Coordinates of C-alpha atoms and ligand atoms in Angstrom, one line a residue:
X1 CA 7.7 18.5 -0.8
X2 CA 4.8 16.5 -0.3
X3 CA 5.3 13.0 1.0
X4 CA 3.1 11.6 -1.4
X5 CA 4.9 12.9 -4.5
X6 CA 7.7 10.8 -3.7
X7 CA 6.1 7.8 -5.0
X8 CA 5.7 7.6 -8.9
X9 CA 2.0 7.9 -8.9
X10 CA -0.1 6.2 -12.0
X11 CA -2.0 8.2 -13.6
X12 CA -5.2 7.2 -15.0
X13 CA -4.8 6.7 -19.5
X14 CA -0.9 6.7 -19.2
X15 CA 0.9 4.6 -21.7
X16 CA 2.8 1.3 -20.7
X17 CA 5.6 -0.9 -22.3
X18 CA 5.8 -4.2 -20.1
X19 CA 9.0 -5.8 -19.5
X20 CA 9.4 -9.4 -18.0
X21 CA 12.6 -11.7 -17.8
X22 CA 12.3 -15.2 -18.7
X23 CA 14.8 -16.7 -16.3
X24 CA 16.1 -19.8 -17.5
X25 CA 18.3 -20.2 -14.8
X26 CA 18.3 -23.1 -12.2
X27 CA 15.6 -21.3 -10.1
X28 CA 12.7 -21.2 -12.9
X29 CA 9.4 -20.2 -12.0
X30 CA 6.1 -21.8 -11.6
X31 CA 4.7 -19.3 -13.6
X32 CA 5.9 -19.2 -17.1
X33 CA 6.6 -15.6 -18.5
X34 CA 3.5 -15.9 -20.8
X35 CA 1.0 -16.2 -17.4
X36 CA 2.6 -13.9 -15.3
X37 CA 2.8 -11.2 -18.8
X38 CA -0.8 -11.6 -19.1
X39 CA -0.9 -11.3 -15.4
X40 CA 1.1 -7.8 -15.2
X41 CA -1.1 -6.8 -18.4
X42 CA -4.5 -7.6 -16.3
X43 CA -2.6 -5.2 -13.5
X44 CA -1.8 -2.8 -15.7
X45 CA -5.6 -2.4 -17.0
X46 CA -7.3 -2.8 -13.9
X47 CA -4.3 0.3 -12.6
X48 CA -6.2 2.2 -15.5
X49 CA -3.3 2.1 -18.1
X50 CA -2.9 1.3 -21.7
X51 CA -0.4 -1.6 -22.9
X52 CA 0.9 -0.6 -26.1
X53 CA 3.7 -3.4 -26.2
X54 CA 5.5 -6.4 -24.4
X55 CA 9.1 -6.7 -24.5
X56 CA 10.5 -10.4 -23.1
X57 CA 14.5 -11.5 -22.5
X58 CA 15.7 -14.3 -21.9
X59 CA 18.3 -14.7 -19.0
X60 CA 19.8 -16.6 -16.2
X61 CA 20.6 -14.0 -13.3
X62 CA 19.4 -10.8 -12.8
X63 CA 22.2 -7.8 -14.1
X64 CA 23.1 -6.1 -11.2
X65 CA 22.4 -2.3 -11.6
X66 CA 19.4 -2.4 -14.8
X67 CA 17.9 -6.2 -14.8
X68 CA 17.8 -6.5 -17.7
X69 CA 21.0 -6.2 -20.1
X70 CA 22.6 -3.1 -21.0
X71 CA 21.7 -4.0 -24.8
X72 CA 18.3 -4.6 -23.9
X73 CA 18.2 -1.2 -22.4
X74 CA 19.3 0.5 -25.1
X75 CA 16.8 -1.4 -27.2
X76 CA 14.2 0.0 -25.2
X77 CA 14.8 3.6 -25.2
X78 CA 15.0 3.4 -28.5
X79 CA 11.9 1.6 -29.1
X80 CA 10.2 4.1 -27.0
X81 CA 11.2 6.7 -29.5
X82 CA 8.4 5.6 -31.9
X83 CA 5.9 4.7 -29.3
X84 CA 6.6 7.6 -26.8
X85 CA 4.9 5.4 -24.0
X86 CA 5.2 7.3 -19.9
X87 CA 6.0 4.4 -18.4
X88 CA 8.0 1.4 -18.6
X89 CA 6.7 -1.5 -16.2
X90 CA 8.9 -4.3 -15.1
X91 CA 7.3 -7.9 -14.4
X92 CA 10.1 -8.3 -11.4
X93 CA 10.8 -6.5 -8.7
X94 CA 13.4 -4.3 -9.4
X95 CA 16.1 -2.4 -6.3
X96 CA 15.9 1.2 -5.7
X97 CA 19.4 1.2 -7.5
X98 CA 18.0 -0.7 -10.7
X99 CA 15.0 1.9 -10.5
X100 CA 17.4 4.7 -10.5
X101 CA 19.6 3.4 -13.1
X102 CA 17.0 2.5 -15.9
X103 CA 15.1 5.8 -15.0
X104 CA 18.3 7.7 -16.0
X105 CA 18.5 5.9 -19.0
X106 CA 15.3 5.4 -20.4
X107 CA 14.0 8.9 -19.2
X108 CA 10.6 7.5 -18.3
X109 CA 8.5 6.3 -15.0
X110 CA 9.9 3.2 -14.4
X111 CA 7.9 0.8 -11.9
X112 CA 7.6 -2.7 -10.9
X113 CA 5.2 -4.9 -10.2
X114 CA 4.9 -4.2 -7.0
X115 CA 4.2 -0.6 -7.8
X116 CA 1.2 -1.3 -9.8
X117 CA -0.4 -4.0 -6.8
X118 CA 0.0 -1.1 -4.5
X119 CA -1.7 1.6 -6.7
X120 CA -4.3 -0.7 -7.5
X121 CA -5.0 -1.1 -3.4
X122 CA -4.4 2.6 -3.1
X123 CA -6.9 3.5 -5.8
X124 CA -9.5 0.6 -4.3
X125 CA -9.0 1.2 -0.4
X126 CA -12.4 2.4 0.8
X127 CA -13.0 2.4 4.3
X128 CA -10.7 3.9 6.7
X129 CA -8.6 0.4 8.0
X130 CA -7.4 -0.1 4.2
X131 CA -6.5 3.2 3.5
X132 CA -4.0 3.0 6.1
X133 CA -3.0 -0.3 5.8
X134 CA -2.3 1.1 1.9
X135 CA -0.8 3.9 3.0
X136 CA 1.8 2.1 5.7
X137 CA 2.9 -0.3 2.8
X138 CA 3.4 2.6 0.4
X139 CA 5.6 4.1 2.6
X140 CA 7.4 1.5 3.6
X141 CA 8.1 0.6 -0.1
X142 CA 8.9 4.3 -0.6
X143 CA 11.5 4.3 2.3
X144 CA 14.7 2.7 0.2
X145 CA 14.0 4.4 -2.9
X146 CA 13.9 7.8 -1.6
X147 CA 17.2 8.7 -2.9
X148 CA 16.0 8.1 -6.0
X149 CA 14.0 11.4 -5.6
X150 CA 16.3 12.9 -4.8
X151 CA 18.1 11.7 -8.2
X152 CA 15.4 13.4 -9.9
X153 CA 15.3 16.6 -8.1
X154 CA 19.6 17.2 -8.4
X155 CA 19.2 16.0 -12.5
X156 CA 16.4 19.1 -12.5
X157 CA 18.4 21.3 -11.1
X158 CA 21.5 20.4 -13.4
X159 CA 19.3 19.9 -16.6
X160 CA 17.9 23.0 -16.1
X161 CA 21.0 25.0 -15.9
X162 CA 19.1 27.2 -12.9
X163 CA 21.5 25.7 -10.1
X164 CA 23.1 22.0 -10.4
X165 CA 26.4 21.7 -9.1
X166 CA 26.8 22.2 -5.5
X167 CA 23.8 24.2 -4.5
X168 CA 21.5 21.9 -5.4
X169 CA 23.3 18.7 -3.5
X170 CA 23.4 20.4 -0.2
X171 CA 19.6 20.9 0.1
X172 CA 18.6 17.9 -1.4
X173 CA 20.3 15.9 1.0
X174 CA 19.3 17.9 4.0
X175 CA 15.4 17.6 2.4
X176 CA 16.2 13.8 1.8
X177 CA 16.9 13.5 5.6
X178 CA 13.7 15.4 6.5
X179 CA 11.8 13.6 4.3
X180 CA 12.8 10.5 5.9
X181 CA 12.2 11.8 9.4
X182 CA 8.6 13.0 8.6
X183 CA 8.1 9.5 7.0
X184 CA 9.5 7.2 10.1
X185 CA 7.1 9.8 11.9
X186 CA 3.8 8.9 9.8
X187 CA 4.5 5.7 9.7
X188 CA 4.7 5.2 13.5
X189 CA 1.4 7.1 13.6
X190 CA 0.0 4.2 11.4
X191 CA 1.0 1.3 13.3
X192 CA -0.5 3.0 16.3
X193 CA -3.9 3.8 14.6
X194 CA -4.3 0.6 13.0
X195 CA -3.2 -1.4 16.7
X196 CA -6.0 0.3 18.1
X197 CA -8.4 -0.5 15.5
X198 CA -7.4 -3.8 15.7
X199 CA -7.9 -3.9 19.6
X200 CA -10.8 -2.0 19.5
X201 CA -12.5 -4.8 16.8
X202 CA -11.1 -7.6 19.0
X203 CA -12.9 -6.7 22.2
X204 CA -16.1 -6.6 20.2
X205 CA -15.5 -10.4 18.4
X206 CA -15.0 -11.4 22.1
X207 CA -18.6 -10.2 23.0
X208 CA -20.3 -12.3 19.8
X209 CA -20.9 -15.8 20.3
X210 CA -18.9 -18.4 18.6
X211 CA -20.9 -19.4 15.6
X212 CA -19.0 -21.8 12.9
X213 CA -17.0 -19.1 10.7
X214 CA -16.0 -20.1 7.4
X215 CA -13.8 -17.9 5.2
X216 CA -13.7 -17.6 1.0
X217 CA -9.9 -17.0 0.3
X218 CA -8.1 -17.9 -3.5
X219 CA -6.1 -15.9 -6.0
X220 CA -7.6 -12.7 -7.3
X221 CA -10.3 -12.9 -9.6
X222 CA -11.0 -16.7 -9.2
X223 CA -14.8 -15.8 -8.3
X224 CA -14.9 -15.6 -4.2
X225 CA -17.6 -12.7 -4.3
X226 CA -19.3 -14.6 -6.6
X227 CA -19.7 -17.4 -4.7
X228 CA -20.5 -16.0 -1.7
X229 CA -23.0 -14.2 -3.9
X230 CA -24.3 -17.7 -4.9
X231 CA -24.4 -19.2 -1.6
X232 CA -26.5 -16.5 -0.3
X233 CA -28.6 -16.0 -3.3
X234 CA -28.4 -12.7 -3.2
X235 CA -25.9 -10.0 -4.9
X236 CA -24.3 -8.8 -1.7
X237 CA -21.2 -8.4 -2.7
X238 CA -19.8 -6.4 -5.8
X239 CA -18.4 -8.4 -8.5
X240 CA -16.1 -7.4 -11.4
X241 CA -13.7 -9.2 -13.6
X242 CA -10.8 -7.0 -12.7
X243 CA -8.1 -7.6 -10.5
X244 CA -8.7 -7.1 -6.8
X245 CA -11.8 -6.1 -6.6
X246 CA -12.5 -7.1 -3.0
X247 CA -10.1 -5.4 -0.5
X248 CA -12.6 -5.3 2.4
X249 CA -13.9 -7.9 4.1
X250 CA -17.6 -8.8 4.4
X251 CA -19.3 -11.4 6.2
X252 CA -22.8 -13.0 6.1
X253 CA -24.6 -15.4 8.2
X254 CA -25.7 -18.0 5.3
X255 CA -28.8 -20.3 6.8
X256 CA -28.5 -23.7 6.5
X257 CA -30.9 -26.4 6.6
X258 CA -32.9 -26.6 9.9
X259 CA -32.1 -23.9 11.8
X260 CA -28.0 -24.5 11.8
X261 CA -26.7 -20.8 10.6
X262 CA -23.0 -20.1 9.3
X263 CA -20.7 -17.1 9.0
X264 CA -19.0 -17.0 5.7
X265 CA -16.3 -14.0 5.0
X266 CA -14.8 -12.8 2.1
X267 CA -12.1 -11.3 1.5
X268 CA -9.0 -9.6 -0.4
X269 CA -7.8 -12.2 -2.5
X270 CA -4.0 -13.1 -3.2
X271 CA -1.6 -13.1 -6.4
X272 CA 2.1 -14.7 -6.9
X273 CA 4.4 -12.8 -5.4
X274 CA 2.4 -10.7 -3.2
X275 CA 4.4 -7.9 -2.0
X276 CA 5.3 -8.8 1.4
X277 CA 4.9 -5.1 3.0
X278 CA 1.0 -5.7 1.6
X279 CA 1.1 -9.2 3.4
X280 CA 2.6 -7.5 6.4
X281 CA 0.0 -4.5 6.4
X282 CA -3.0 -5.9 5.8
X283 CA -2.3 -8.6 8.3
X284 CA -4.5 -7.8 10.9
X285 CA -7.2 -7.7 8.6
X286 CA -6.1 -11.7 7.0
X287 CA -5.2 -12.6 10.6
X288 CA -9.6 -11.8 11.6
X289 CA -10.3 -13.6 8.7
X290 CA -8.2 -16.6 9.2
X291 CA -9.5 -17.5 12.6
X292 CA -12.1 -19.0 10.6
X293 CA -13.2 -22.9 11.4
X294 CA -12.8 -23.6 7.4
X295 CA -11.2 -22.3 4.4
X296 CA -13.0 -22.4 1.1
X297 CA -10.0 -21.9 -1.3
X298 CA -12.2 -20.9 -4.2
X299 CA -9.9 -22.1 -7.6
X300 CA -10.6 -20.8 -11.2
X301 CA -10.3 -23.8 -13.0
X302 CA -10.8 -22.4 -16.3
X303 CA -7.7 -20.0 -15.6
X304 CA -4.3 -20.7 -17.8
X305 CA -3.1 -22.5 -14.5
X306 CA -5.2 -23.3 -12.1
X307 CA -2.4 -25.5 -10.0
X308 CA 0.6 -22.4 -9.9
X309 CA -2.4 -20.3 -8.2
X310 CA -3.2 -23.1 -5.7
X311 CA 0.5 -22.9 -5.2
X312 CA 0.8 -19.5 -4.7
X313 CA -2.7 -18.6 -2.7
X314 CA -0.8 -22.0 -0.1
X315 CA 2.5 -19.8 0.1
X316 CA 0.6 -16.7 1.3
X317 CA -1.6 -19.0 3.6
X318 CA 1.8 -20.5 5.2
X319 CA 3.1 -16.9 5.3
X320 CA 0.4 -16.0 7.5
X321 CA 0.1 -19.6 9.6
X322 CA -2.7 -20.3 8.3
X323 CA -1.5 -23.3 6.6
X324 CA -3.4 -25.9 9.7
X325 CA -6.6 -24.4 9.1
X326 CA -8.9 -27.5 7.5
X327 CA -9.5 -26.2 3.8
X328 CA -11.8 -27.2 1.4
X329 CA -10.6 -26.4 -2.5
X330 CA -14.0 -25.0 -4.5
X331 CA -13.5 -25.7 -8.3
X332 CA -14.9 -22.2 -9.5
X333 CA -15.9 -21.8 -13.4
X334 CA -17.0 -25.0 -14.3
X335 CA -19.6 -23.6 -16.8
X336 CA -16.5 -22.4 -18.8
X337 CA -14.4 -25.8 -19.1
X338 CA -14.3 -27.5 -22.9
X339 CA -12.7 -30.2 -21.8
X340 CA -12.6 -31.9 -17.6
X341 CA -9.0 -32.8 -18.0
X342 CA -7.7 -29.9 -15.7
X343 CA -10.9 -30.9 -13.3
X344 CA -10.2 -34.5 -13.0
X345 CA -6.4 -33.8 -12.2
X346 CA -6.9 -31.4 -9.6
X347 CA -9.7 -33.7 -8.4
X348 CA -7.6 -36.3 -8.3
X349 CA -5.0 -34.6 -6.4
X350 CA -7.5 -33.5 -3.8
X351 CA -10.3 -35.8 -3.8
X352 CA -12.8 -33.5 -1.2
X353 CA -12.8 -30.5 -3.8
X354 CA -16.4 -29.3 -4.6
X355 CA -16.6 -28.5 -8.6
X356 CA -19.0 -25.6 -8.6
X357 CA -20.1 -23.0 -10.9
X358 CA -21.3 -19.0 -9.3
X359 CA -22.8 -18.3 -12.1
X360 CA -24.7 -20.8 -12.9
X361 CA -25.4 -22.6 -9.6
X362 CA -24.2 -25.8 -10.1
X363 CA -22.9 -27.7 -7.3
X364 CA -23.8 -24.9 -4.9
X365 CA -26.0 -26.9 -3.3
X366 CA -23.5 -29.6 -2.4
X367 CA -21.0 -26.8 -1.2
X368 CA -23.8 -25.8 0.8
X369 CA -24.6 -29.6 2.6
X370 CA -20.6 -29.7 3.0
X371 CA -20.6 -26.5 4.8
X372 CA -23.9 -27.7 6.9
X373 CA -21.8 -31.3 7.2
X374 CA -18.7 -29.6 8.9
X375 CA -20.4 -27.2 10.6
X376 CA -22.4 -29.9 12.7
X377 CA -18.7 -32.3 12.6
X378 CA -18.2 -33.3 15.8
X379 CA -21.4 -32.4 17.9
X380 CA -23.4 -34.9 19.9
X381 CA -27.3 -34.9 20.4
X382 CA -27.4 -34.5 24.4
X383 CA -31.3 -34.4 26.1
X384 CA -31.0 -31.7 29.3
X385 CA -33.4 -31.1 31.9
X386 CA -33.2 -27.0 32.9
X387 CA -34.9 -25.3 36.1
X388 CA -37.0 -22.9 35.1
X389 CA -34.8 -20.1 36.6
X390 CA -31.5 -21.1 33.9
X391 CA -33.3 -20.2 31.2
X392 CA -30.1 -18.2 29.9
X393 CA -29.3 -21.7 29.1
X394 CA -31.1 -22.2 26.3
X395 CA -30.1 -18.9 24.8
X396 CA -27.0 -20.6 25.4
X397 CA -27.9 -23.5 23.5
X398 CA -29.1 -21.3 20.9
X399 CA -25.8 -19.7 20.2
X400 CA -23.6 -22.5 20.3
X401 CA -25.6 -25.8 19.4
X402 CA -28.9 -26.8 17.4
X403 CA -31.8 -26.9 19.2
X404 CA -34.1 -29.9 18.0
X405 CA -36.8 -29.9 20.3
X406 CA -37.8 -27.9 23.6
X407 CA -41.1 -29.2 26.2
X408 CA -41.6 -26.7 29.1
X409 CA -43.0 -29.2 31.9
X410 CA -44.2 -27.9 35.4
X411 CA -40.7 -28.7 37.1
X412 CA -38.3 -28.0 34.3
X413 CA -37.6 -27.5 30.6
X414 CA -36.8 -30.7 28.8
X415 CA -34.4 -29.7 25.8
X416 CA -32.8 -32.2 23.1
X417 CA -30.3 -30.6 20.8
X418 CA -27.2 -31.1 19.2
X419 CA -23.9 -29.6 20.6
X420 CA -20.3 -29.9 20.4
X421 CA -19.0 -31.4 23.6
X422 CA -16.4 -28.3 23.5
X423 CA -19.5 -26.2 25.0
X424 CA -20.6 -28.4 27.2
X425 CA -19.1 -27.3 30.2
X426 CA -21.9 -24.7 31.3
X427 CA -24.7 -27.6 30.8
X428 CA -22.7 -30.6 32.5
X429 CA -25.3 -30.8 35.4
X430 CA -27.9 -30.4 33.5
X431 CA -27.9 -33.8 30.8
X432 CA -30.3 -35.9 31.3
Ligands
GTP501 N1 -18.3 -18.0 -16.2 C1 -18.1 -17.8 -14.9 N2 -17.6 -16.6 -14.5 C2 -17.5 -16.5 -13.2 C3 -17.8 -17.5 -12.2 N3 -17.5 -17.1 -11.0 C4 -17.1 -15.8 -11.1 N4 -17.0 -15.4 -12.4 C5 -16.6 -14.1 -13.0 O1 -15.2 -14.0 -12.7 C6 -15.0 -12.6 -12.4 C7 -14.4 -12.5 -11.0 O2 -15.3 -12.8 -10.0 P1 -15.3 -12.2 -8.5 O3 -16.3 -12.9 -7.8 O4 -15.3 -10.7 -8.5 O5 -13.9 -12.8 -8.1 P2 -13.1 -12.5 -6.7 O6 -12.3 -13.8 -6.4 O7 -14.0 -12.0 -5.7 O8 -12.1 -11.4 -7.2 P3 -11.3 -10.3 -6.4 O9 -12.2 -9.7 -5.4 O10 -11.0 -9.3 -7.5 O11 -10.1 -10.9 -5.8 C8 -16.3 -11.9 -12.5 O12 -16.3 -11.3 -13.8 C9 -17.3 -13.0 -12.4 O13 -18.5 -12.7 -13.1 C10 -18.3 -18.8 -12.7 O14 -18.6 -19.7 -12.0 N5 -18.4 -18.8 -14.1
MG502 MG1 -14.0 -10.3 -4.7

C-alpha cells in the first residue's frame, strides 16, 4: 500500500458538511463559533471543496469516542441522506479513535481541521524545503491514526464477503506494523534532509553582512504580500484572497531615504490553532525569519476580529520565542473600515501601531520613515581617519553603517558616517 493513501486525501470539487461545537463550558473560546465557521468555510474553499451546509451544537465537554453527541450523529447521517455530501469536516480536532468511530457511523471521509490546513500546505508547497516540511507533518499526523486504515481495510474485507473474519486481521496487522516501520523510516530521512538544508542555508547567512532585517508576520490573509508589495512598489510577491497563500519566504532589500537599505521578509502566515506538527516542521524556516531586528505584525482591521487574531498570531510567536523580538502592529485595510471604532481601540491599546492601507497606499510612507527610524535607532555619527592601505574599511562601513561623506586626502581617507557602536570594534583606532 502506498504510504500516501493512508491519509484521507481531498480531492478537488468534493462535497463538505462542516461541523463545529460551540463549547459553553468554562474554557470558552476567543473565537466565537460563527468566526472560526466562516474560518473552516474559507479553508474548506481555498482546500478546493464545496460547502453545502453547516451543522453547530452546543456543549460543555467533548463526548469521548464521537465529539459530538450520539444524537447529533445520528442526525447527521441522516441529513446526509438528502445531501449525499463525501465528507464531513469537523471545526475541532478530533482523536484517531473519534475519527474512527464517526467514520463507521457516518460512512463518509471524516476530517478535522487540521486535515484541511495540511492539504492546503501540501497542495501549495512549491519549492523543495516546504514539501518536506509538508510531508514530515503529514506523517507525523498520520502516525496515530494508522489503525484507522487498517479499520477500513478489515470492514472491506468483511463487507465484501471475499475474506473478513480471520484472514483478513492477520495481514492487516502485520501490514499495519510495516506501514509503521517504513513511516518511522521516511520520516527520519526528512529530518536529516531538512537539518542539512538548514545547515547548508546557515553557513551562507553567516557569509552576508548584517544589514537591518525586518520581517512581515500576522494571521493568514491579513495582507503581508500586500504590503511588502506596497513598500517596494512593485508586485513582487503573489497576492490572493485565499487562505495561505504565502508558504515560502521571500525577502527584498527595500531602499530607504539616503542611502540606508533594509531587508524585509515575508512569510507563511499563522491561524488559531495552528497545528503544532506544522509549527514544529516548518520551524526552521520561522526560526530564519524570526532572527529579524523587527516584526511588522501586519493586522486586518477590517476582519470580524481583528484582536482574537492579534491573540492568536502572539501565541504562535511565543511558541516559537519570538515573543522579545521589538514588534510594530501594521493596521492593514483601512480603505475598507465604515466606522474607526475598531482602529481607535486597537490604537489605543498599542499606541506605536501604523494604520496603513496596501492597496491604496496610505500611511505607507509613514511605515516606511518608521522602518528608516528604527533602522538607524541607536547609531552614532563617528568622523574616522583611514590609511590608504584599510580601504576594506570603508566597504566595512558600507555594510554595516551609513556613509555620509568620504574626502580622500594625500595621507588618509577622511570618512563621517553613521554607525551603531555594536560595529565599532574593527574601526576603534581609527575615530577621529
Ligand atoms: N481592501 C484592501 N484589501 C487588501 C489590503 N491589503 C490586502 N488586501 C487583500 O487581502 C487579500 C490578502 O492579501 P495578501 O497580501 O495575499 O495577504 P497575506 O497576509 O500575504 O496572506 P497569506 O499569504 O495567504 O497568509 C488579497 O485579496 C488582497 O488584495 C488593503 O489594504 N485593502
Ligand atoms: Mg502572503
Amino acid at each position: 500500500m502506498d504510504l500516501f493513501e493512508l491519509r484521507a486525501r481531498i480531492e478537488q470539487s468534493e462535497r463538505a458538511i462542516l461541523v463545529g461545537v460551540e463549547w459553553t463550558g468554562p474554557e470558552g473560546d476567543t473565537y466565537s463559533v460563527q468566526d472560526s465557521m466562516a474560518e473552516l468555510s474559507a479553508l474548506a474553499a481555498t482546500a478546493g471543496v464545496e460547502v453545502v451546509c453547516q451543522v453547530v451544537q452546543r456543549r460543555n465537554r467533548p463526548h469521548a469516542s464521537t465529539l459530538i453527541g450520539a444524537g447529533k450523529v445520528e442526525e447527521l447521517r441522516v441529513l446526509n441522506e438528502e445531501l449525499n455530501a463525501d465528507i464531513f469536516l469537523f471545526d475541532d480536532d478530533l482523536t484517531p479513535g473519534q475519527m474512527r468511530n464517526l467514520d463507521k457511523i457516518l460512512d463518509r471521509k471524516v476530517l478535522d481541521r487540521t486535515d484541511v490546513i495540511l492539504d492546503i500546505f501540501a497542495q501549495r508547497a512549491r519549492t523543495k524545503e516546504a514539501k518536506l516540511q509538508v510531508e514530515l507533518a503529514q506523517l507525523e499526523y498520520a502516525i496515530p491514526r494508522l489503525r484507522r486504515a487498517w479499520t477500513h481495510l478489515s470492514r472491506v474485507g468483511a463487507g465484501s464477503g471475499i475474506s473478513g473474519g480471520v484472514g483478513t486481521r492477520g495481514p492487516g496487522r502485520t501490514q499495519l506494523e510495516m506501514d509503521q516501520r517504513l513511516i518511522q523510516r521516511r520520516m527520519k530521512q526528512l529530518r536529516k534532509d531538512l537539518g542539512d538544508m538548514r545547515r547548508q542555508r546557515r553557513v551562507q547567512r553567516s557569509g552576508r553582512a548584517k544589514e537591518f532585517a525586518a520581517s512581515l508576520v500576522g494571521y493568514t490573509n491579513a495582507g503581508k504580500s500586500s504590503v511588502l508589495n506596497a513598500l517596494t512598489g512593485e508586485r513582487h510577491v503573489a497576492t490572493e484572497d485565499k487562505l495561505f497563500k504565502t508558504l515560502d519566504p521571500t525577502t527584498r532589500r527595500l531602499e530607504i531615504d539616503d542611502g540606508r537599505s533594509v531587508l524585509v521578509t515575508d512569510t507563511v502566515g499563522f491561524i488559531q490553532r495552528l497545528p503544532h506538527r506544522l509549527v514544529a516542521a516548518f520551524r526552521a524556516t520561522l526560526e530564519e525569519v524570526l532572527e529579524a531586528d523587527l516584526l511588522l505584525h501586519v493586522v486586518d482591521v477590517a476582519h470580524a476580529n481583528p484582536v482574537a487574531q492579534i491573540a492568536a498570531v502572539n501565541e504562535v510567536l511565543a511558541e516559537l520565542d519570538g515573543s522579545e523580538i521589538p514588534t510594530l502592529l501594521v493596521l492593514n485595510k483601512v480603505d475598507l473600515l465604515d466606522d474607526a471604532e475598531m482602529l481607535s481601540d486597537i490604537q489605543a491599546e498599542h499606541p506605536d501601531a501604523i494604520a496603513v492601507s496596501a492597496v491604496t497606499g496610505e500611511g505607507i510612507d509613514t511605515l516606511r520613515d518608521e522602518l528608516s527610524a528604527r533602522a538607524g535607532a541607536g547609531e552614532q555619527e563617528y568622523e574616522f581617519r583611514l590609511p590608504h592601505e584599510r580601504g576594506r574599511l570603508l566597504s566595512y562601513l558600507y555594510e554595516h553603517g551609513q556613509v555620509d561623506d568620504v574626502d580622500y586626502g594625500e595621507e588618509e581617507v577622511t570618512v563621517r558616517a553613521h554607525l551603531h557602536p555594536k560595529h565599532i570594534a574593527p574601526l576603534r583606532d581609527y575615530v577621529a
